[in-house]
PDB file of C-alpha atoms in Angstrom:
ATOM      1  CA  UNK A 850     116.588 144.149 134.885  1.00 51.00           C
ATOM      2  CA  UNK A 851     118.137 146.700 132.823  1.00 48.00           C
ATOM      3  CA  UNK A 852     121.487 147.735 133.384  1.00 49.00           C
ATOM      4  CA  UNK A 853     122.623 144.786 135.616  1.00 52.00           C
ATOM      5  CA  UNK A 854     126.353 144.492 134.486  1.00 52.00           C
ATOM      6  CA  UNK A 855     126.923 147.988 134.500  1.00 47.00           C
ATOM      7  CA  UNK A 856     125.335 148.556 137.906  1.00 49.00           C
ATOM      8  CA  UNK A 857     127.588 145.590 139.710  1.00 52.00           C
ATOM      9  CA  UNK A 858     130.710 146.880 138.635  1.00 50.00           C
ATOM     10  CA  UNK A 859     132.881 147.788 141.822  1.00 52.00           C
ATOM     11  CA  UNK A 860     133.640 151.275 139.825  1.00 50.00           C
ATOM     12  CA  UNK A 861     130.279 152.548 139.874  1.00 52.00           C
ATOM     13  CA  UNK A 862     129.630 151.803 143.727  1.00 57.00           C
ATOM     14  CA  UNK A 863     132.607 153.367 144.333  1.00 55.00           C
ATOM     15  CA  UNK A 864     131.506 156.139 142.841  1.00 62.00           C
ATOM     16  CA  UNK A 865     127.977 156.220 143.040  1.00 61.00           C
ATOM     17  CA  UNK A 866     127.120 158.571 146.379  1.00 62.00           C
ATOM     18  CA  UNK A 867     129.759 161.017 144.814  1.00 60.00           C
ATOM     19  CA  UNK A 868     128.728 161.251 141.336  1.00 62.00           C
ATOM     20  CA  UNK A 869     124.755 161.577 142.836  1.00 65.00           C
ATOM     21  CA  UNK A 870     124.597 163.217 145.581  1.00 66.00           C
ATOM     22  CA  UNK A 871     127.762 166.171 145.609  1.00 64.00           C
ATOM     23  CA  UNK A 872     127.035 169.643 144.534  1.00 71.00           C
ATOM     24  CA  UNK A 873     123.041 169.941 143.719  1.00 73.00           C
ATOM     25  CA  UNK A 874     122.812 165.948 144.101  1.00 79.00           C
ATOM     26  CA  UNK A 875     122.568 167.033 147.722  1.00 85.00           C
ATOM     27  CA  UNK A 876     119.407 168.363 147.611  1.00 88.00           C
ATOM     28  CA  UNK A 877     117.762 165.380 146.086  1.00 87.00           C
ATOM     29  CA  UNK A 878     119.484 162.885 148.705  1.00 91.00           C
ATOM     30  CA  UNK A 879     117.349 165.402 151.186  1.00 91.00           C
ATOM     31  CA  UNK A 880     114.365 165.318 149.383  1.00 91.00           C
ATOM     32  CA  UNK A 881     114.336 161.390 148.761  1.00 93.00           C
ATOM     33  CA  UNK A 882     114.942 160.788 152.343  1.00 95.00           C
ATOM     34  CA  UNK A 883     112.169 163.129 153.421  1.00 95.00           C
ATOM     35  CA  UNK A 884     109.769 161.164 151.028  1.00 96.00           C
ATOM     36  CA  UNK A 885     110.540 157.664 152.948  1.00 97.00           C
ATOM     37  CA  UNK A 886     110.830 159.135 156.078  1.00 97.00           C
ATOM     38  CA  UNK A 887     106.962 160.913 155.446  1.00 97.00           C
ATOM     39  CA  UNK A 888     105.856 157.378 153.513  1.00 97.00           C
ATOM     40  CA  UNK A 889     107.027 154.952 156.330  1.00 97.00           C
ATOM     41  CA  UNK A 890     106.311 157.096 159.413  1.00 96.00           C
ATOM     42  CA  UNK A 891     107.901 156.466 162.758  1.00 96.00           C
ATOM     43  CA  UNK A 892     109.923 153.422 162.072  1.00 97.00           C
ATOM     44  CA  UNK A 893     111.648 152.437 165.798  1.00 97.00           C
ATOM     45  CA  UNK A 894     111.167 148.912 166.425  1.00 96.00           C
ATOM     46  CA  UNK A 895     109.248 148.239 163.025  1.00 97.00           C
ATOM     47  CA  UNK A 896     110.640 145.466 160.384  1.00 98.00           C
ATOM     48  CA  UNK A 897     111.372 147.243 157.333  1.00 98.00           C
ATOM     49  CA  UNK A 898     112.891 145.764 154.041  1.00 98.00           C
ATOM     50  CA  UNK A 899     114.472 148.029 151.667  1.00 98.00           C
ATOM     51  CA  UNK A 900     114.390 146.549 147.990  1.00 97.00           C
ATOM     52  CA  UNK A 901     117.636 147.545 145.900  1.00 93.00           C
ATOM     53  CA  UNK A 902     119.357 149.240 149.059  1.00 95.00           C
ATOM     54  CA  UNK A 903     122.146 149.995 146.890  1.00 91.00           C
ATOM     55  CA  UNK A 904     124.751 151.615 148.975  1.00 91.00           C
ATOM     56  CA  UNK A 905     122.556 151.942 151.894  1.00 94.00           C
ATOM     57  CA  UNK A 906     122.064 155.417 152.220  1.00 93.00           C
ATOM     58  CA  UNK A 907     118.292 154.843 153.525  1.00 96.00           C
ATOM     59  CA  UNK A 908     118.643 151.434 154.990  1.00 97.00           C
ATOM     60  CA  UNK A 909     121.389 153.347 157.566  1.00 96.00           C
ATOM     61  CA  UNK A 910     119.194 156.395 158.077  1.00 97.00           C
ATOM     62  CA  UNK A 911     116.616 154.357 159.169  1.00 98.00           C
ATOM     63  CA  UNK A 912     118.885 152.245 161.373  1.00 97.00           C
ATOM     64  CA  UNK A 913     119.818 155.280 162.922  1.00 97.00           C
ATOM     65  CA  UNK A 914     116.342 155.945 163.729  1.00 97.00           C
ATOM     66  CA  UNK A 915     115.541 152.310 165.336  1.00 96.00           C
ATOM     67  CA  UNK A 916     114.586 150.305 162.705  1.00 97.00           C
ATOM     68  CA  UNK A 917     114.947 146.362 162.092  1.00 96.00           C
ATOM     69  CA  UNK A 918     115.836 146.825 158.736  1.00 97.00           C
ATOM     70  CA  UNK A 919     117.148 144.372 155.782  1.00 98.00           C
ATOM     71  CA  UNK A 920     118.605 145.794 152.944  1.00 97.00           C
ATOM     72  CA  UNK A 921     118.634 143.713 149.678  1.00 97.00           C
ATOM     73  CA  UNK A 922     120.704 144.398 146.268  1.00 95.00           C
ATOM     74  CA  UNK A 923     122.107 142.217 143.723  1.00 90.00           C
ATOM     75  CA  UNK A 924     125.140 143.851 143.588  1.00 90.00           C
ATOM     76  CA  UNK A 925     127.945 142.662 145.844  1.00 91.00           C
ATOM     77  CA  UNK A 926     130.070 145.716 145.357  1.00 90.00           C
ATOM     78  CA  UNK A 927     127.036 147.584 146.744  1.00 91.00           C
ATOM     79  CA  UNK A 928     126.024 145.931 149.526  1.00 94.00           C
ATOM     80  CA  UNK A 929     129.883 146.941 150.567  1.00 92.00           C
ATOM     81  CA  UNK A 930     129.557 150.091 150.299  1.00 91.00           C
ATOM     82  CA  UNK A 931     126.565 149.892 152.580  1.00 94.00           C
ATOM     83  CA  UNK A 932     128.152 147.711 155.313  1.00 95.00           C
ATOM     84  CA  UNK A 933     130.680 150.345 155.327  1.00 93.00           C
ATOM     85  CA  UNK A 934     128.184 152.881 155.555  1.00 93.00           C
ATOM     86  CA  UNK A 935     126.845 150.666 158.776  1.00 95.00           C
ATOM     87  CA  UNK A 936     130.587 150.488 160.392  1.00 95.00           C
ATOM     88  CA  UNK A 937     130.894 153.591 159.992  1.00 95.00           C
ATOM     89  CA  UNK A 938     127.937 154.472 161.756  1.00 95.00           C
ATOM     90  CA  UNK A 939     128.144 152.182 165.054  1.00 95.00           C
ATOM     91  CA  UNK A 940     125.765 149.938 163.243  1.00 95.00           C
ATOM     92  CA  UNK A 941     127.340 147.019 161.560  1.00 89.00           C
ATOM     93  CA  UNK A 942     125.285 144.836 164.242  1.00 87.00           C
ATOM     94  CA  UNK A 943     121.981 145.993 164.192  1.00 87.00           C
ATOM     95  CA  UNK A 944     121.581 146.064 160.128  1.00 94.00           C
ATOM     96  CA  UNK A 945     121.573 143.237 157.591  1.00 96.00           C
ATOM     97  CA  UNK A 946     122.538 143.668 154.075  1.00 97.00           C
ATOM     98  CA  UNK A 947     122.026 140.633 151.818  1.00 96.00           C
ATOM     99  CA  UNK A 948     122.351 139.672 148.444  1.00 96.00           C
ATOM    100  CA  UNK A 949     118.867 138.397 146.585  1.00 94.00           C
ATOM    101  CA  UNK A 950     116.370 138.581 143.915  1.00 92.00           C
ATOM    102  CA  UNK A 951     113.732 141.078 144.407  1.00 93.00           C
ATOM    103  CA  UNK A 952     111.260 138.813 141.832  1.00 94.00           C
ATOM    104  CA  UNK A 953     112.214 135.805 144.392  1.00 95.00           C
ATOM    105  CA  UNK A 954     112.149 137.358 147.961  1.00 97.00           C
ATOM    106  CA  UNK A 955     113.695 135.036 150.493  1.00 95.00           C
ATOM    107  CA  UNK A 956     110.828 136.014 153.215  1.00 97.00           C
ATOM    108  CA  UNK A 957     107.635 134.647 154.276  1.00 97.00           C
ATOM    109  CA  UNK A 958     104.478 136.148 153.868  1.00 98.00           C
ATOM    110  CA  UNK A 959     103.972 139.351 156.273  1.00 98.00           C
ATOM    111  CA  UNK A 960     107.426 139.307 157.199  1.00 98.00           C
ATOM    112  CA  UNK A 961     107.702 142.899 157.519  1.00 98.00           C
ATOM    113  CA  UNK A 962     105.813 145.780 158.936  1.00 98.00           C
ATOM    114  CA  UNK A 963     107.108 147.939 155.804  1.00 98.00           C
ATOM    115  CA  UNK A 964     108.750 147.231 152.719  1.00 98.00           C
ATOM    116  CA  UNK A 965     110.271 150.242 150.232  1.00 98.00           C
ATOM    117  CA  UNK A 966     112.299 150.626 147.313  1.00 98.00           C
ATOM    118  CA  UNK A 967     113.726 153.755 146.020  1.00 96.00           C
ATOM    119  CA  UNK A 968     115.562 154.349 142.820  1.00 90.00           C
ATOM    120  CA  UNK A 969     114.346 151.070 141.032  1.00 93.00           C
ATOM    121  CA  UNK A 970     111.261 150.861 139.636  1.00 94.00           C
ATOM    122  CA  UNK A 971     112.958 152.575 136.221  1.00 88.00           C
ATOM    123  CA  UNK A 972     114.913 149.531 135.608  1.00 86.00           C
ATOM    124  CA  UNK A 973     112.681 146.901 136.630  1.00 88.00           C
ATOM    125  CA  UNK A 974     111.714 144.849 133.225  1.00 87.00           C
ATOM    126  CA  UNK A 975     108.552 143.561 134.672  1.00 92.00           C
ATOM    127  CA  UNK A 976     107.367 145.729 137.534  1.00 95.00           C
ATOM    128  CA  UNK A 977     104.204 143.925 138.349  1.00 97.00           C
ATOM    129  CA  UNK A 978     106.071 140.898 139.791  1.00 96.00           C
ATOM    130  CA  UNK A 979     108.908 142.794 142.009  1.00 97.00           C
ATOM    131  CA  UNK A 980     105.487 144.919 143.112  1.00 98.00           C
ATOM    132  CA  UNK A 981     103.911 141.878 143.931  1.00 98.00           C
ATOM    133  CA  UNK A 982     106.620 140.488 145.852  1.00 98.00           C
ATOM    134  CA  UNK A 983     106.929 143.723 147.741  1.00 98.00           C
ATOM    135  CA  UNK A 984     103.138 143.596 148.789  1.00 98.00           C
ATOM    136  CA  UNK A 985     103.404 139.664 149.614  1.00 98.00           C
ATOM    137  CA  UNK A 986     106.377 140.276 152.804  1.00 98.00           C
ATOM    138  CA  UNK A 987     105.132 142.994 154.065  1.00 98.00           C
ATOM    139  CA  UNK A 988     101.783 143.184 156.155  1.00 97.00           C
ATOM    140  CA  UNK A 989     101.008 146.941 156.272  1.00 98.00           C
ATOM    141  CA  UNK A 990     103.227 150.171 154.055  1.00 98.00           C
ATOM    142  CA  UNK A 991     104.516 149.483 150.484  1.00 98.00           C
ATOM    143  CA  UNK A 992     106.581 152.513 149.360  1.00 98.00           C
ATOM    144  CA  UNK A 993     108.130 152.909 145.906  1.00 98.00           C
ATOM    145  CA  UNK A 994     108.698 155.918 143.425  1.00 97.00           C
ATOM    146  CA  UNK A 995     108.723 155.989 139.732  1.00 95.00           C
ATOM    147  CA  UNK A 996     109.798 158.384 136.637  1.00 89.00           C
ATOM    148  CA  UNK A 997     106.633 160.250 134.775  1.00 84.00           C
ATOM    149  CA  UNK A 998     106.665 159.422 130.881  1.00 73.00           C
ATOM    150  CA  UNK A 999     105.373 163.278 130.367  1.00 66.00           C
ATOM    151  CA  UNK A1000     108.283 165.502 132.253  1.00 58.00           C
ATOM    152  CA  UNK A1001     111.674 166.550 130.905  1.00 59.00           C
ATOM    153  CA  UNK A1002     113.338 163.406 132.237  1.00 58.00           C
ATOM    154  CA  UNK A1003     112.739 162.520 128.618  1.00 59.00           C
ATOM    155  CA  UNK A1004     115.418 164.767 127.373  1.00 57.00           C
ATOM    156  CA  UNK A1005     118.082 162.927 128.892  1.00 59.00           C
ATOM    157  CA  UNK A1006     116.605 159.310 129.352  1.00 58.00           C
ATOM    158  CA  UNK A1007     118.274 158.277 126.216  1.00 57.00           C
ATOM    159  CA  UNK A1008     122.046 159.431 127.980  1.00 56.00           C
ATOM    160  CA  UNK A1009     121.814 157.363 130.812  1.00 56.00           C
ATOM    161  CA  UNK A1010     123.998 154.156 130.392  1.00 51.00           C
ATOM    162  CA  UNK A1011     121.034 151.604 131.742  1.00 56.00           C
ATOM    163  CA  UNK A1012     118.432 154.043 130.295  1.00 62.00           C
ATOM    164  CA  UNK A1013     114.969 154.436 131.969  1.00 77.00           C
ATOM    165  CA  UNK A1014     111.638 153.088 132.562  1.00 84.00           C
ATOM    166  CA  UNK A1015     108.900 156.008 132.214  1.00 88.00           C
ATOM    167  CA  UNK A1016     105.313 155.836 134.001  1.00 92.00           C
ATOM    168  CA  UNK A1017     102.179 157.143 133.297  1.00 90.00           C
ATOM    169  CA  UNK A1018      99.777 157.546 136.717  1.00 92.00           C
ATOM    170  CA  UNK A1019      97.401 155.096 134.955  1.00 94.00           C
ATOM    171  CA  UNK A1020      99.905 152.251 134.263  1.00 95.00           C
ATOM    172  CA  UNK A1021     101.607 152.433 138.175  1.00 96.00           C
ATOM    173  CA  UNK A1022      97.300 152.812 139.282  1.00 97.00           C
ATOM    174  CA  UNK A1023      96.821 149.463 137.225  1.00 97.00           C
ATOM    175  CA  UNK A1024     100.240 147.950 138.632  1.00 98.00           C
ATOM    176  CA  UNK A1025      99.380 148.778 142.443  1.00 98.00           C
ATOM    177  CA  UNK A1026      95.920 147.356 141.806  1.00 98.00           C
ATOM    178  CA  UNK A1027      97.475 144.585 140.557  1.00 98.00           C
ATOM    179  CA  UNK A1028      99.276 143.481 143.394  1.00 98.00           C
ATOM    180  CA  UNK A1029      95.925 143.445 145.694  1.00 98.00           C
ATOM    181  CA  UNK A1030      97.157 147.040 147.294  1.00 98.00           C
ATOM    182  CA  UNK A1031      95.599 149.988 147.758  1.00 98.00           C
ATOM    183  CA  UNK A1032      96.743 153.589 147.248  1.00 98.00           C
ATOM    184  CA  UNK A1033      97.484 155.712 150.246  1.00 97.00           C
ATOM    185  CA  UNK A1034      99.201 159.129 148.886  1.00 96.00           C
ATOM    186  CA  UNK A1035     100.982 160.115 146.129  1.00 94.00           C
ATOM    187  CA  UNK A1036     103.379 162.620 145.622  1.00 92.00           C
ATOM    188  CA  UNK A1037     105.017 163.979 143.135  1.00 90.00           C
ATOM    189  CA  UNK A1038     108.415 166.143 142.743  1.00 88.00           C
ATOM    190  CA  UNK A1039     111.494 167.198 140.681  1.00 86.00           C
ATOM    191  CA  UNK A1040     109.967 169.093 137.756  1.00 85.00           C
ATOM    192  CA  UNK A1041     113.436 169.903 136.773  1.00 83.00           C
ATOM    193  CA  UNK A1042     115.200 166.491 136.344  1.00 78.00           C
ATOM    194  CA  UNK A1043     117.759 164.630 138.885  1.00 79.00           C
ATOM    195  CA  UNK A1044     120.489 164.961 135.978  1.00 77.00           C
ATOM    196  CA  UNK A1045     120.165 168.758 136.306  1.00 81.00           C
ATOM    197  CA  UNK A1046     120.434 169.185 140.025  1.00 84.00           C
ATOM    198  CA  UNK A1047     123.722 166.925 139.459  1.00 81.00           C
ATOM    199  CA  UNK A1048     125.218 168.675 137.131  1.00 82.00           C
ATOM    200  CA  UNK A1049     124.700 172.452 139.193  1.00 86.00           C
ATOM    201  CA  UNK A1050     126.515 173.711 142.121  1.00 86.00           C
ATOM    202  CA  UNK A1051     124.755 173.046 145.780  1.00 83.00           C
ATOM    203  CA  UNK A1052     124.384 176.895 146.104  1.00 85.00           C
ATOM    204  CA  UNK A1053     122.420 176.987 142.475  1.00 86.00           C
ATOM    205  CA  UNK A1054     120.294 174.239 143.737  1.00 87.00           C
ATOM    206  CA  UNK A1055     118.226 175.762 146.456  1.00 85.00           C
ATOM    207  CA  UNK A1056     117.135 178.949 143.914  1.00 87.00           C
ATOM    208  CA  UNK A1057     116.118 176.688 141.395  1.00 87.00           C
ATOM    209  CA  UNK A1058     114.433 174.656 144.261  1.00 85.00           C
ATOM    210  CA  UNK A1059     112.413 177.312 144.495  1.00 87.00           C
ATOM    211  CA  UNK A1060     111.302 178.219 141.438  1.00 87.00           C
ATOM    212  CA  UNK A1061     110.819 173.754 140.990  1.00 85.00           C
ATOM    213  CA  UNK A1062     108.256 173.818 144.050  1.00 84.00           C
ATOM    214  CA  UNK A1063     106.653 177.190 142.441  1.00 85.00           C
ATOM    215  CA  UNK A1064     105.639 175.517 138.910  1.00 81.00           C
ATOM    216  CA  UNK A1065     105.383 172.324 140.612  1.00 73.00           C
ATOM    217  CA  UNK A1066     102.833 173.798 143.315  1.00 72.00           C
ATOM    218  CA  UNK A1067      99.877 173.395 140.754  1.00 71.00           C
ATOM    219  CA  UNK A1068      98.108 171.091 138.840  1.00 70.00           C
ATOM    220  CA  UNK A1069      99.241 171.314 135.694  1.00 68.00           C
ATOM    221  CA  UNK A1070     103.096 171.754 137.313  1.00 68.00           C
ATOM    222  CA  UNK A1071     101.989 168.231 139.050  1.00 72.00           C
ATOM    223  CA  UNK A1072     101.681 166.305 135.827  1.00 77.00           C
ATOM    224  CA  UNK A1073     105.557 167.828 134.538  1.00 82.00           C
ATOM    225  CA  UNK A1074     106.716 166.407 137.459  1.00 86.00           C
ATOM    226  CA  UNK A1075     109.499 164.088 136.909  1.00 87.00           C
ATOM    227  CA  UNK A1076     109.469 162.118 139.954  1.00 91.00           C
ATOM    228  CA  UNK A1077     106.477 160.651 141.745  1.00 93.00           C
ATOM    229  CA  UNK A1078     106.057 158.908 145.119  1.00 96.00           C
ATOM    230  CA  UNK A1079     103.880 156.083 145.751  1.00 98.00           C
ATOM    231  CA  UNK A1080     102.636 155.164 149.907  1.00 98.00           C
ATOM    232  CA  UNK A1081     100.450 152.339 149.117  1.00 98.00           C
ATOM    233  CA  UNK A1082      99.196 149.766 151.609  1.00 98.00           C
ATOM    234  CA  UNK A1083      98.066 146.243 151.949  1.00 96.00           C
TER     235      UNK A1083
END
């Protein structure tokens, strides 16, 4: 995985909800929770892993909504933050956060109704087997998204201190065939990058929203799209 002793450190959990998802970050923390709340459907009383919860922003929100979740990270200082996140939410008992190996998933076959990971695929070294793994445990929904090679997240991939994996359509098509699943929807969004949402007031966010969804609305605004979704089943 790329990035692993940067992304364990306790200062970037610490900081990582703040430096993401203040300002125009708040907009994207809407849109990615629309896009697993649309992938996933009505999730009350379904079992539902999340893959690289991180600090549990959707593993809680799904809680909230009746889930029997599991959220798993590698990174201890992470899965604090989202056991705080629980507490603080009246749900410290009803969620489990664990540490494992998303290559080596401690689950049986079928285990879960749905499994989902968000933010990982673009640092996963060898996607095929954490797909695979993902469409082993769970016995119906696989949700994951991915960063398009050909959009402007190129103009700041090389910034990024863990950099980024890039996807064409073709090479996630070949992956998700690869892993015996079939394709449900795709979506895609973000033609102007994550880093530029972050970097602009919440208020300048929404306009350029806007104007995003308006190029993006097309065909040819579909393939700049930086961000694509991916509601596959098995």
């Amino acid at each position: 995985m790329k990035g692993q002793e940067w992304y364990q450190a306790d200062s970037v959990a610490e900081e990582y909800d703040a430096k993401r998802f203040s300002k125009g970050g708040r907009l994207i923390d809407r849109r990615e929770k629309r896009a697993v709340l649309e992938a996933l459907g009505p999730v009350e009383g379904e079992r539902v892993l999340e893959i690289a919860c991180g600090t549990g922003r959707f593993t809680v929100m799904l809680a909230e909504r009746g889930a029997d979740i599991v959220g798993l990270d590698i990174s201890d200082a992470m899965l604090a933050q989202g056991r705080e996140k629980a507490r603080s939410a009246g749900l410290a008992s009803t969620v489990e956060f664990m540490r494992g190996d998303a290559a080596r998933l401690p689950f049986p076959d079928d285990h879960f109704d749905a499994v989902f990971a968000m933010r990982f695929f673009h640092l996963a070294d060898t996607p095929a087997k954490f797909l695979a793994e993902m469409a082993r445990v769970s016995k119906d929904v696989v949700f994951f998204d991915t960063f398009r090679g050909a959009s402007f997240r190129t103009l700041y991939n090389w910034a990024l201190p863990m950099g980024s994996r890039l996807y064409s359509r073709e090479e996630v098509e070949r992956l998700i065939d690869g892993a015996g699943l079939s394709l449900r929807q795709d979506d895609h969004d973000f033609v102007f990058p994550y880093g530029f949402y972050r970097e602009v007031p919440n208020s300048v966010a929404d306009p350029f929203w806007a104007l995003d969804q308006a190029i993006g609305g097309n065909a040819v605004g579909e393939k700049l799209s930086s961000v694509s979704y991916w509601t596959t089943e098995v």
